[in-house]
């Protein structure tokens, strides 16, 4: 699995789940530069996003610690990639 696949999975989640994208970005429009976009979520929304990623990427147990308030998408993808490589 590559970082690009992780970014594509995130992009597809945001495209298919506009209500989750609204919660994450606080806007109806997705950011132009998705990798630099910053995530703003409640802990419940973190869990929802992690579950979506696990299902789409066929990954077991992405730790919630990969997420944090205000994390850029690029760093999130890097952390998930590092987790998968372990």
PDB file of C-alpha atoms in Angstrom:
ATOM      1  CA  UNK A   1       0.000   0.000   0.000  1.00  0.00           C
ATOM      2  CA  UNK A   2       1.269   3.457  -0.871  1.00  0.00           C
ATOM      3  CA  UNK A   3       0.683   6.906   0.562  1.00  0.00           C
ATOM      4  CA  UNK A   4      -1.093   7.719  -2.683  1.00  0.00           C
ATOM      5  CA  UNK A   5      -3.607   4.913  -2.091  1.00  0.00           C
ATOM      6  CA  UNK A   6      -4.255   6.268   1.396  1.00  0.00           C
ATOM      7  CA  UNK A   7      -4.790   9.778  -0.003  1.00  0.00           C
ATOM      8  CA  UNK A   8      -7.142   8.394  -2.666  1.00  0.00           C
ATOM      9  CA  UNK A   9      -9.142   6.522  -0.023  1.00  0.00           C
ATOM     10  CA  UNK A  10      -9.459   9.712   2.028  1.00  0.00           C
ATOM     11  CA  UNK A  11     -10.529  11.667  -1.059  1.00  0.00           C
ATOM     12  CA  UNK A  12     -13.177   9.085  -1.957  1.00  0.00           C
ATOM     13  CA  UNK A  13     -14.524   9.093   1.612  1.00  0.00           C
ATOM     14  CA  UNK A  14     -14.881  12.865   1.504  1.00  0.00           C
ATOM     15  CA  UNK A  15     -16.531  12.746  -1.928  1.00  0.00           C
ATOM     16  CA  UNK A  16     -18.976  10.009  -0.946  1.00  0.00           C
ATOM     17  CA  UNK A  17     -19.663  11.273   2.573  1.00  0.00           C
ATOM     18  CA  UNK A  18     -20.179  15.039   2.227  1.00  0.00           C
ATOM     19  CA  UNK A  19     -21.619  15.236   5.745  1.00  0.00           C
ATOM     20  CA  UNK A  20     -18.337  13.885   7.144  1.00  0.00           C
ATOM     21  CA  UNK A  21     -16.328  16.232   4.933  1.00  0.00           C
ATOM     22  CA  UNK A  22     -18.479  19.105   6.245  1.00  0.00           C
ATOM     23  CA  UNK A  23     -17.603  18.127   9.826  1.00  0.00           C
ATOM     24  CA  UNK A  24     -13.918  17.766   8.994  1.00  0.00           C
ATOM     25  CA  UNK A  25     -13.375  20.907   6.955  1.00  0.00           C
ATOM     26  CA  UNK A  26     -16.255  23.077   8.108  1.00  0.00           C
ATOM     27  CA  UNK A  27     -17.273  23.812   4.537  1.00  0.00           C
ATOM     28  CA  UNK A  28     -19.419  22.348   1.783  1.00  0.00           C
ATOM     29  CA  UNK A  29     -16.432  22.552  -0.563  1.00  0.00           C
ATOM     30  CA  UNK A  30     -13.426  20.283  -0.331  1.00  0.00           C
ATOM     31  CA  UNK A  31     -10.078  22.057  -0.037  1.00  0.00           C
ATOM     32  CA  UNK A  32      -8.211  22.585  -3.305  1.00  0.00           C
ATOM     33  CA  UNK A  33      -4.994  21.111  -1.919  1.00  0.00           C
ATOM     34  CA  UNK A  34      -6.237  18.052  -0.060  1.00  0.00           C
ATOM     35  CA  UNK A  35      -2.816  16.995   1.245  1.00  0.00           C
ATOM     36  CA  UNK A  36      -2.357  20.315   3.033  1.00  0.00           C
ATOM     37  CA  UNK A  37      -5.931  20.409   4.333  1.00  0.00           C
ATOM     38  CA  UNK A  38      -6.284  20.260   8.097  1.00  0.00           C
ATOM     39  CA  UNK A  39      -8.672  17.916   9.910  1.00  0.00           C
ATOM     40  CA  UNK A  40     -10.908  19.305  12.660  1.00  0.00           C
ATOM     41  CA  UNK A  41     -12.970  16.536  14.244  1.00  0.00           C
ATOM     42  CA  UNK A  42     -14.548  15.458  17.479  1.00  0.00           C
ATOM     43  CA  UNK A  43     -13.352  12.139  18.878  1.00  0.00           C
ATOM     44  CA  UNK A  44     -16.523  10.413  17.633  1.00  0.00           C
ATOM     45  CA  UNK A  45     -15.858  11.698  14.113  1.00  0.00           C
ATOM     46  CA  UNK A  46     -12.250  10.443  14.351  1.00  0.00           C
ATOM     47  CA  UNK A  47     -13.558   6.953  15.006  1.00  0.00           C
ATOM     48  CA  UNK A  48     -15.959   7.225  12.066  1.00  0.00           C
ATOM     49  CA  UNK A  49     -13.158   8.296   9.704  1.00  0.00           C
ATOM     50  CA  UNK A  50     -10.819   5.552  10.968  1.00  0.00           C
ATOM     51  CA  UNK A  51     -13.494   2.886  10.436  1.00  0.00           C
ATOM     52  CA  UNK A  52     -14.085   4.132   6.882  1.00  0.00           C
ATOM     53  CA  UNK A  53     -10.342   4.015   6.163  1.00  0.00           C
ATOM     54  CA  UNK A  54      -9.954   0.534   7.625  1.00  0.00           C
ATOM     55  CA  UNK A  55     -12.765  -0.764   5.432  1.00  0.00           C
ATOM     56  CA  UNK A  56     -11.608   0.902   2.221  1.00  0.00           C
ATOM     57  CA  UNK A  57      -7.937   0.049   2.659  1.00  0.00           C
ATOM     58  CA  UNK A  58      -8.529  -3.381   4.199  1.00  0.00           C
ATOM     59  CA  UNK A  59      -6.376  -2.459   7.199  1.00  0.00           C
ATOM     60  CA  UNK A  60      -6.956  -3.811  10.663  1.00  0.00           C
ATOM     61  CA  UNK A  61      -6.828  -1.592  13.722  1.00  0.00           C
ATOM     62  CA  UNK A  62      -5.576   1.808  12.689  1.00  0.00           C
ATOM     63  CA  UNK A  63      -4.766   3.280  16.101  1.00  0.00           C
ATOM     64  CA  UNK A  64      -6.681   6.400  17.062  1.00  0.00           C
ATOM     65  CA  UNK A  65      -3.320   7.917  17.960  1.00  0.00           C
ATOM     66  CA  UNK A  66      -2.641   8.561  14.251  1.00  0.00           C
ATOM     67  CA  UNK A  67      -5.285  11.266  14.476  1.00  0.00           C
ATOM     68  CA  UNK A  68      -5.083  14.528  16.305  1.00  0.00           C
ATOM     69  CA  UNK A  69      -6.976  17.776  16.162  1.00  0.00           C
ATOM     70  CA  UNK A  70      -5.634  20.061  13.443  1.00  0.00           C
ATOM     71  CA  UNK A  71      -3.552  17.377  11.695  1.00  0.00           C
ATOM     72  CA  UNK A  72      -2.882  17.953   7.994  1.00  0.00           C
ATOM     73  CA  UNK A  73      -4.119  15.168   5.698  1.00  0.00           C
ATOM     74  CA  UNK A  74      -0.556  14.612   4.439  1.00  0.00           C
ATOM     75  CA  UNK A  75       0.700  13.837   7.950  1.00  0.00           C
ATOM     76  CA  UNK A  76      -2.301  11.606   8.622  1.00  0.00           C
ATOM     77  CA  UNK A  77      -1.563   9.617   5.446  1.00  0.00           C
ATOM     78  CA  UNK A  78       2.115   9.343   6.462  1.00  0.00           C
ATOM     79  CA  UNK A  79       1.178   8.028   9.908  1.00  0.00           C
ATOM     80  CA  UNK A  80      -1.213   5.465   8.466  1.00  0.00           C
ATOM     81  CA  UNK A  81       1.432   4.411   5.948  1.00  0.00           C
ATOM     82  CA  UNK A  82       4.006   3.977   8.732  1.00  0.00           C
ATOM     83  CA  UNK A  83       1.482   1.950  10.754  1.00  0.00           C
ATOM     84  CA  UNK A  84       0.809  -0.364   7.808  1.00  0.00           C
ATOM     85  CA  UNK A  85       4.540  -0.858   7.167  1.00  0.00           C
ATOM     86  CA  UNK A  86       5.146  -2.139  10.714  1.00  0.00           C
TER      87      UNK A  86
END
